[in-house]
CSV table of C-alpha atoms (C1' of nucleotides) in Angstrom, one decimal:
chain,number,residue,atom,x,y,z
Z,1,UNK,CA,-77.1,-60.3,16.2
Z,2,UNK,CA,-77.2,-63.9,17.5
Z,3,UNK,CA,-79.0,-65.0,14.0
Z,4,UNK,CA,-75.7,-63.1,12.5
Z,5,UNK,CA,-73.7,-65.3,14.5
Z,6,UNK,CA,-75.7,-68.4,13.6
Z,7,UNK,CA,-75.6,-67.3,9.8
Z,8,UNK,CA,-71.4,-66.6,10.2
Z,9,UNK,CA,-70.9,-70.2,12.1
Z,10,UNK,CA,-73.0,-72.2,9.1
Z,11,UNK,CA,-70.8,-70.6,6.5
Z,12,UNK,CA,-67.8,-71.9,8.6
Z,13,UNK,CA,-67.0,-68.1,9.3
Z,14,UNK,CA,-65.9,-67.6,12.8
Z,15,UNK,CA,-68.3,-65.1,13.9
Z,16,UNK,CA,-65.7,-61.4,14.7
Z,17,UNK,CA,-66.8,-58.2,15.8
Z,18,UNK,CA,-65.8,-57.0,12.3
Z,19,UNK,CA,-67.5,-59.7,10.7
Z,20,UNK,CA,-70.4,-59.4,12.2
Z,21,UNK,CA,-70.7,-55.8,11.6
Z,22,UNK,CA,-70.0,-56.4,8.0
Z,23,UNK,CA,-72.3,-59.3,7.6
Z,24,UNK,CA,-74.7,-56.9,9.3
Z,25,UNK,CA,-74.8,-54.3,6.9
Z,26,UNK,CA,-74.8,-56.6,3.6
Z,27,UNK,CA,-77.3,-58.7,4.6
Z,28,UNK,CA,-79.9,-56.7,6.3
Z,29,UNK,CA,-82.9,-57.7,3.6
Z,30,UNK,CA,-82.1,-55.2,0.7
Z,31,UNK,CA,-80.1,-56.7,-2.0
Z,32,UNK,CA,-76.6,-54.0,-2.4
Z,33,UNK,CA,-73.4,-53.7,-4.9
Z,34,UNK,CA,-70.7,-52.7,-2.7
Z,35,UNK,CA,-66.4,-51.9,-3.4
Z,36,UNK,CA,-64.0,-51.8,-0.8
Z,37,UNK,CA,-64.4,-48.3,-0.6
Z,38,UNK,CA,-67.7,-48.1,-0.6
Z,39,UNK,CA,-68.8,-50.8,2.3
Z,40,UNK,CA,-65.5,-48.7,3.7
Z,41,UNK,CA,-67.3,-45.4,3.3
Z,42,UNK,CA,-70.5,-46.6,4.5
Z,43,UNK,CA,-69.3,-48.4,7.9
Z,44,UNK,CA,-67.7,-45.5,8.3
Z,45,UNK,CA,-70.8,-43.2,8.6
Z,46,UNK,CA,-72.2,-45.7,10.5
Z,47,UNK,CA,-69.5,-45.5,13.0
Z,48,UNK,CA,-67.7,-48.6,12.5
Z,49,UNK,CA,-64.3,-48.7,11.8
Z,50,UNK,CA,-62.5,-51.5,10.4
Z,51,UNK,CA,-59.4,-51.3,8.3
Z,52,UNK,CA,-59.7,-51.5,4.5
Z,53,UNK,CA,-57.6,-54.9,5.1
Z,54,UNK,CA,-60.0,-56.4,6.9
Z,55,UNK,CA,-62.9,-55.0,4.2
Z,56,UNK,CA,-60.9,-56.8,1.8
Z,57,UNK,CA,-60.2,-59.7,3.6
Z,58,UNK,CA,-63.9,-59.9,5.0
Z,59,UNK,CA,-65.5,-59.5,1.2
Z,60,UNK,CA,-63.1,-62.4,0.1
Z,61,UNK,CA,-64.2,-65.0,2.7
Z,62,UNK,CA,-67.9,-63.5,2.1
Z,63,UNK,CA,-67.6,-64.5,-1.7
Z,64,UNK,CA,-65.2,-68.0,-1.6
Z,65,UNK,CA,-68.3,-69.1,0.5
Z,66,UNK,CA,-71.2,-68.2,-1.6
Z,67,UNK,CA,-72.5,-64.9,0.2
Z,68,UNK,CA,-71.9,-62.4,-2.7
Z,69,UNK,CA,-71.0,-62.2,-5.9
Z,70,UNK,CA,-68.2,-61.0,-7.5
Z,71,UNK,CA,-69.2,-58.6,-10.5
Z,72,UNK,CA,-66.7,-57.4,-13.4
Z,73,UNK,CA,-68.2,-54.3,-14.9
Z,74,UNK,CA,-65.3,-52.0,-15.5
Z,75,UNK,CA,-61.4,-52.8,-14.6
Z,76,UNK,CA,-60.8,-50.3,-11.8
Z,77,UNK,CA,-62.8,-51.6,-9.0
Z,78,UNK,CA,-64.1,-54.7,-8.1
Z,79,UNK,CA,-68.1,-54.7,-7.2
Z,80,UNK,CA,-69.4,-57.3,-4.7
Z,81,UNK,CA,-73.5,-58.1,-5.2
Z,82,UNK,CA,-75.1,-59.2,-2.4
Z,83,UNK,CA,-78.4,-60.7,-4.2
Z,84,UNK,CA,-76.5,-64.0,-5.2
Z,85,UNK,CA,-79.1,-65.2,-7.3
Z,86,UNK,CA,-78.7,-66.0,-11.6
Z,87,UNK,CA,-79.2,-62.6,-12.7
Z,88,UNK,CA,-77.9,-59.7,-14.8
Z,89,UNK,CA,-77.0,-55.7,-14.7
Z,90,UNK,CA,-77.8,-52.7,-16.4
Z,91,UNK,CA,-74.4,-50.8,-15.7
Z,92,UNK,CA,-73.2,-47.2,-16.7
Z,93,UNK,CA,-69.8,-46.9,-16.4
Z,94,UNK,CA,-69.7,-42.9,-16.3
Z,95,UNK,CA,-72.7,-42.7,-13.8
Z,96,UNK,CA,-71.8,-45.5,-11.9
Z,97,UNK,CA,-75.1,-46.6,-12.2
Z,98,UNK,CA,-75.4,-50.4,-11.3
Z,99,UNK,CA,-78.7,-51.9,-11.1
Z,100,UNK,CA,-80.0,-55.6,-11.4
Z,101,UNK,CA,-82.2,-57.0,-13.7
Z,102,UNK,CA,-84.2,-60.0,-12.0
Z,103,UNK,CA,-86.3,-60.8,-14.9
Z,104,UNK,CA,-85.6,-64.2,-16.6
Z,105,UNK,CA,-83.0,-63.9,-19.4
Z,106,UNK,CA,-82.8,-65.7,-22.4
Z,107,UNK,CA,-79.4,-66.1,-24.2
Z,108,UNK,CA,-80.2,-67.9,-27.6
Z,109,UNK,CA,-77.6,-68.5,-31.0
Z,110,UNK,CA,-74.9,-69.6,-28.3
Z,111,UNK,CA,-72.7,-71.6,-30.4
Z,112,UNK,CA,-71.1,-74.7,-29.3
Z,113,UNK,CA,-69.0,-74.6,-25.7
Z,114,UNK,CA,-64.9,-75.4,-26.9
Z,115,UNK,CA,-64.0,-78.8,-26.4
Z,116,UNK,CA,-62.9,-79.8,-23.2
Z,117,UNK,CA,-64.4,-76.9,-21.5
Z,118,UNK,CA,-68.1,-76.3,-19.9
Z,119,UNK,CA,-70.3,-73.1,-18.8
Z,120,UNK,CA,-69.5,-71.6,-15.5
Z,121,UNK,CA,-71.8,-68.7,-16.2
Z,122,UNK,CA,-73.4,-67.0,-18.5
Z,123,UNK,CA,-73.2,-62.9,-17.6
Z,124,UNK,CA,-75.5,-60.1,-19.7
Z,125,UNK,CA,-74.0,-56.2,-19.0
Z,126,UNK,CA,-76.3,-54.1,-20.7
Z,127,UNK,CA,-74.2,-50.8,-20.8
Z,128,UNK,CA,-76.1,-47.6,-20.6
Z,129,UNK,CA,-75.8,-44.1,-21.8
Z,130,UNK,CA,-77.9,-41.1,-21.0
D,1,UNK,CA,-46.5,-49.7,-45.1
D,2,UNK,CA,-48.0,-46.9,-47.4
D,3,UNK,CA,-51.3,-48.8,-46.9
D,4,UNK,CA,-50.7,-48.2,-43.3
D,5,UNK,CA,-49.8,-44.6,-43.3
D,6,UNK,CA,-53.2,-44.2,-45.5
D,7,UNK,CA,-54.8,-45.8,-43.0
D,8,UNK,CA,-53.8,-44.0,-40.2
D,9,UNK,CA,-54.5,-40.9,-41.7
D,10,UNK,CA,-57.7,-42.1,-42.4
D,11,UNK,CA,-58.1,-42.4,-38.9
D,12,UNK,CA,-57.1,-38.7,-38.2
D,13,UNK,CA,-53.9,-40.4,-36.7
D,14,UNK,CA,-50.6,-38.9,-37.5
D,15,UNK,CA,-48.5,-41.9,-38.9
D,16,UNK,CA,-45.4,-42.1,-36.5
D,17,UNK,CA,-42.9,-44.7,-36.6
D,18,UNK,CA,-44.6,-46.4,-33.1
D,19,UNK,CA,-48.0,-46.2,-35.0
D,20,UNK,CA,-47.4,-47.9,-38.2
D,21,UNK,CA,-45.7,-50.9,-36.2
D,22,UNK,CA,-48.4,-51.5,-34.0
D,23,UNK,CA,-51.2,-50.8,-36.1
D,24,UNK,CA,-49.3,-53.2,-39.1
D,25,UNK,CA,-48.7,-55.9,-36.2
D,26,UNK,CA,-52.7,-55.9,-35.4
D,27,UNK,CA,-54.3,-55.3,-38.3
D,28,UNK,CA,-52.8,-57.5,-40.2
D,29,UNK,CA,-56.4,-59.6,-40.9
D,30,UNK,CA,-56.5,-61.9,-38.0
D,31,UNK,CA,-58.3,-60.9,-34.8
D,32,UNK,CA,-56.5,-60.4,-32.1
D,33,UNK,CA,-56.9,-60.2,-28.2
D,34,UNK,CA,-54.1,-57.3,-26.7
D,35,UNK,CA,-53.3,-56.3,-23.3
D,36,UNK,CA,-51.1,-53.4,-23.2
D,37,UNK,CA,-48.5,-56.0,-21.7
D,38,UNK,CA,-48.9,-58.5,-24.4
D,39,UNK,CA,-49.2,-56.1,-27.6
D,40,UNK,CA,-45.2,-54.8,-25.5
D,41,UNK,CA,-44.4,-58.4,-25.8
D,42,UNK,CA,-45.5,-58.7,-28.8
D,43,UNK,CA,-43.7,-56.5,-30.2
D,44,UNK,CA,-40.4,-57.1,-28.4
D,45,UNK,CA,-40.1,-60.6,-30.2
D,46,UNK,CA,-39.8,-58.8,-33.5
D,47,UNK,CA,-37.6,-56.7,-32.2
D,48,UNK,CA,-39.3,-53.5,-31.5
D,49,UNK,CA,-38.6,-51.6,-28.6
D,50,UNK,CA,-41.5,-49.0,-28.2
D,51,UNK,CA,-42.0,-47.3,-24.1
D,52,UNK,CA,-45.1,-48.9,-22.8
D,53,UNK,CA,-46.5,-45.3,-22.1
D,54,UNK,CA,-46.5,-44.9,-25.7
D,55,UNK,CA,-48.2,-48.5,-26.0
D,56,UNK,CA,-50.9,-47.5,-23.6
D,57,UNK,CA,-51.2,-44.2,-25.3
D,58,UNK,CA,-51.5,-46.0,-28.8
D,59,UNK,CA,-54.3,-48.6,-27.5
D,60,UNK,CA,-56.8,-45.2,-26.8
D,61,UNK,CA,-56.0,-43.7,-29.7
D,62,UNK,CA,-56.9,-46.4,-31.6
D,63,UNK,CA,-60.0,-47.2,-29.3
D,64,UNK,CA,-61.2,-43.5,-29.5
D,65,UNK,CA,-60.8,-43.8,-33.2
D,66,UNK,CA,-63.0,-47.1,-33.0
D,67,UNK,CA,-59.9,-49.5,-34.4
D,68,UNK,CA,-60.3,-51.3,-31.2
D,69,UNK,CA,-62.9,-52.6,-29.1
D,70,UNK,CA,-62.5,-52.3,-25.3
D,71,UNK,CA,-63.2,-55.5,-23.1
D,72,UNK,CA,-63.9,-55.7,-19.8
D,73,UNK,CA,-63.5,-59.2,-18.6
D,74,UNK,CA,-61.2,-59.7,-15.4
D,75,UNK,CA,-60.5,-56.7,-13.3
D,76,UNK,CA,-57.1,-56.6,-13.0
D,77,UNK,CA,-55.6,-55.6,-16.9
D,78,UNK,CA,-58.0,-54.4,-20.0
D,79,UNK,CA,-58.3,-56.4,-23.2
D,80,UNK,CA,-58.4,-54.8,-26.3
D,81,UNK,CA,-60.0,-56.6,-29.5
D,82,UNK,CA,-59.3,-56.2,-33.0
D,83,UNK,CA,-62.7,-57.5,-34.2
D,84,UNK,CA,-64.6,-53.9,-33.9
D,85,UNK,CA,-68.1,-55.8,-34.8
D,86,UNK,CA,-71.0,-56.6,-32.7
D,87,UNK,CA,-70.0,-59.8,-31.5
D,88,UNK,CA,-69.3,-61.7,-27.5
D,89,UNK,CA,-66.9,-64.0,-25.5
D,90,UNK,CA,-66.2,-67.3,-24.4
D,91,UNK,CA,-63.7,-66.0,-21.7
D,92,UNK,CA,-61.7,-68.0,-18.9
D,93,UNK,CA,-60.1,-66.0,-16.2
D,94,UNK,CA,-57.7,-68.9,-14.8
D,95,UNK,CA,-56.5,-69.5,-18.1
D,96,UNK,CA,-56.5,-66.3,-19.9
D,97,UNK,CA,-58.2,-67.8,-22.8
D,98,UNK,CA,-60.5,-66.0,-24.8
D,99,UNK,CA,-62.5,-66.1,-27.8
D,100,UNK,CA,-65.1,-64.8,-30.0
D,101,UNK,CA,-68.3,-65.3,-30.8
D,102,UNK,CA,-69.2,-64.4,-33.7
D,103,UNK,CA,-72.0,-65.8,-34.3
D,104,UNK,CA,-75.3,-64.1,-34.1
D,105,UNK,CA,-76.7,-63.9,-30.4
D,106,UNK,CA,-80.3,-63.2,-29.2
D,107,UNK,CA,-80.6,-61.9,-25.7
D,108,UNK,CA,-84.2,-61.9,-24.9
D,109,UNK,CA,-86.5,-61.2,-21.9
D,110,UNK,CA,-84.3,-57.5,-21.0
D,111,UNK,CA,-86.8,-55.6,-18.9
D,112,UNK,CA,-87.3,-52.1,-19.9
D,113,UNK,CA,-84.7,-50.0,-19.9
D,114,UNK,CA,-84.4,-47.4,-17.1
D,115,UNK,CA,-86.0,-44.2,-17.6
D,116,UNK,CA,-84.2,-41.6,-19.3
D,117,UNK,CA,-81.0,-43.9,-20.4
D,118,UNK,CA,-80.4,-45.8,-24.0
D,119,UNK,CA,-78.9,-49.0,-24.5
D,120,UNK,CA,-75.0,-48.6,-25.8
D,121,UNK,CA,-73.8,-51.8,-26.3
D,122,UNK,CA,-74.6,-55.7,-24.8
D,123,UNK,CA,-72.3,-57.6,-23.8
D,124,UNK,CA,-72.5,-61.2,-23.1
D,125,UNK,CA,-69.8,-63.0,-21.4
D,126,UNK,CA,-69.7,-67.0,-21.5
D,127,UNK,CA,-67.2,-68.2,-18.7
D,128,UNK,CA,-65.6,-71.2,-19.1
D,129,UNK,CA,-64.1,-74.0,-17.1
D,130,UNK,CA,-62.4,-77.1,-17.3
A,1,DT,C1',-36.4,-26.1,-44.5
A,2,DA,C1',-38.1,-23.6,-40.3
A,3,DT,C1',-41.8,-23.9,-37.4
A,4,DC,C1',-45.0,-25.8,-34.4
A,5,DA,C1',-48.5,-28.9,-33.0
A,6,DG,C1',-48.8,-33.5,-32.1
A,7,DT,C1',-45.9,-37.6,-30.2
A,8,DT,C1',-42.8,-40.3,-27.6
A,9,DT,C1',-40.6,-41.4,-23.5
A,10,DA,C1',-38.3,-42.2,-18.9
A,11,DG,C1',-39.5,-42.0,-14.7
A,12,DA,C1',-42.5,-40.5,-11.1
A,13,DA,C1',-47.1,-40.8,-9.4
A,14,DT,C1',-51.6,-43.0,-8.6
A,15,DG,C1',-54.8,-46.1,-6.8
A,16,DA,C1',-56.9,-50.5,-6.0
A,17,DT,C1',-55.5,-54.5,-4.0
A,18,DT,C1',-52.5,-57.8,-1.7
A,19,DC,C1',-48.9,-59.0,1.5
A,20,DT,C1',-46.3,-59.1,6.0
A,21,DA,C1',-45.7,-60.1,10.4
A,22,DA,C1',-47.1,-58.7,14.9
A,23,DA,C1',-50.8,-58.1,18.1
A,24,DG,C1',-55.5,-59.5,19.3
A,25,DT,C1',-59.5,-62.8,19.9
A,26,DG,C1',-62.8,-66.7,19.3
A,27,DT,C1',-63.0,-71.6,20.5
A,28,DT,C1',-62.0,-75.8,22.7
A,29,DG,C1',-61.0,-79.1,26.1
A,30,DA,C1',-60.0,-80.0,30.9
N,1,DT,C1',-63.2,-70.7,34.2
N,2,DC,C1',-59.1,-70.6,31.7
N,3,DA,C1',-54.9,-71.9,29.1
N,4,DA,C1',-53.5,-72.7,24.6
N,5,DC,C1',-53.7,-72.2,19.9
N,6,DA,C1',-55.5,-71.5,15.5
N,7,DC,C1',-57.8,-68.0,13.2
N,8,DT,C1',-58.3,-62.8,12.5
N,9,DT,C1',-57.3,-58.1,12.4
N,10,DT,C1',-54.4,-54.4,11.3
N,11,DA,C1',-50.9,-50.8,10.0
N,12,DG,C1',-47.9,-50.1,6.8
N,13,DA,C1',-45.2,-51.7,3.1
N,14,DA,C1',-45.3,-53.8,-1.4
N,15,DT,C1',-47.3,-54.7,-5.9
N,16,DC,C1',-48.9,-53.9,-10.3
N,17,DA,C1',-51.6,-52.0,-14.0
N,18,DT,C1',-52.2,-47.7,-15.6
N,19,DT,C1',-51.7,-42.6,-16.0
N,20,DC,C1',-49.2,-38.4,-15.6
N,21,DT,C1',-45.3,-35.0,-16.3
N,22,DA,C1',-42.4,-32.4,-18.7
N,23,DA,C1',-38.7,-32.6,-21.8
N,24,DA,C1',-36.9,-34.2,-26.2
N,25,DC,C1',-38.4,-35.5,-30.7
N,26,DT,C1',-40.7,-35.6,-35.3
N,27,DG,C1',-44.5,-35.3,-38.9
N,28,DA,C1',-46.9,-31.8,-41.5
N,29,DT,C1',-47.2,-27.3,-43.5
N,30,DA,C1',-45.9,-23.1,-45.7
DNA sequence: TATCAGTTTAGAATGATTCTAAAGTGTTGA
DNA sequence: TCAACACTTTAGAATCATTCTAAACTGATA
């Protein structure tokens, strides 16, 4: 709780109740994707509730500082990761299956970057069927 | 124009007026990167009115008939690509710019794939900055 | 050429996300 | 401890891409 707060201050996130219930949940150890909805849904069993504004808001300020990634596997939803790390997915879109891969991935035959431009990131989305 | 209605028929597609203009505006032998909005555009500066309903309807068909690749790169609108082949992206959100890479890729290292699913497609994203 | 299934379309509906502006709350300095 | 203010939260409205509806239209077929 206090460590929560600690954590909130040194990301130049003043430390809320909603915040710190949030921050709570996504960052208790165990790497998670989350959408609005779902962090919504899940607080929500939990007994917490905060406004989907707030979600919203709360995910942004999580991501502009570093906390989570943003992840763009399908264009209806937008999926936070938690486990900010260089890494990749194996995604179904039907089964909303999302899951990370952690091993090291090579990307080789890249061709060269376009002028006046450089590599942000390099994301792998290995879509799966049954 | 006959070419086209060929083509579309082909393509189990009846030919319709709507059709044969989009399909002869993008497959005309360049690759091209659509948004529904962009193909309406598009279209508008040669002086073809068609509902965007009918646009967004025409983009499916033509995706569920495999003239069109889907791509999933920001999360707020959904490319479509003419270049149906196995190929990947150099993609830059803030400046909408976007283009293929065609040539060969090697993505090595993938950890097994999860039980009971099969690999449908890969799909490597390069994103770009200044 | 009549018939009918497949298409087009305007406009309404949907759904995720963002915006607004008013009320609430950490933080700071005295 | 507390006043004061900047930062947050929130309900509800607004936005925007996309889909839906159901009525009018049009290729294809006999």
């Amino acid at each position: 709780m206090n460590d929560i707060k600690q954590f909130l201050r040194s990301n130049a996130l003043r430390p809320t109740k909603q915040r710190i219930i949030i921050a709570g949940y996504l960052f208790d150890g165990t790497n998670k994707h989350v959408t609005a909805e779902s962090l919504s849904t899940e607080l929500a069993k939990r007994k917490h509730t905060i406004s989907l504004a707030t979600i919203y808001n709360t995910l942004h300020d999580f991501y502009e500082n570093g906390l989570l990634k943003k992840l763009t596997l399908s264009a209806d939803r937008v999926y936070f990761d938690t486990n900010t790390g260089d890494h990749h997915h194996f995604y179904s879109e039907k089964e909303q299956f999302l899951i990370d891969i952690n091993k090291k991935i090579k990307v080789n035959g890249l061709p060269k970057t376009p002028k006046n431009k450089k590599i942000n990131k390099i994301e792998v989305i290995v879509h799966l069927d049954k």
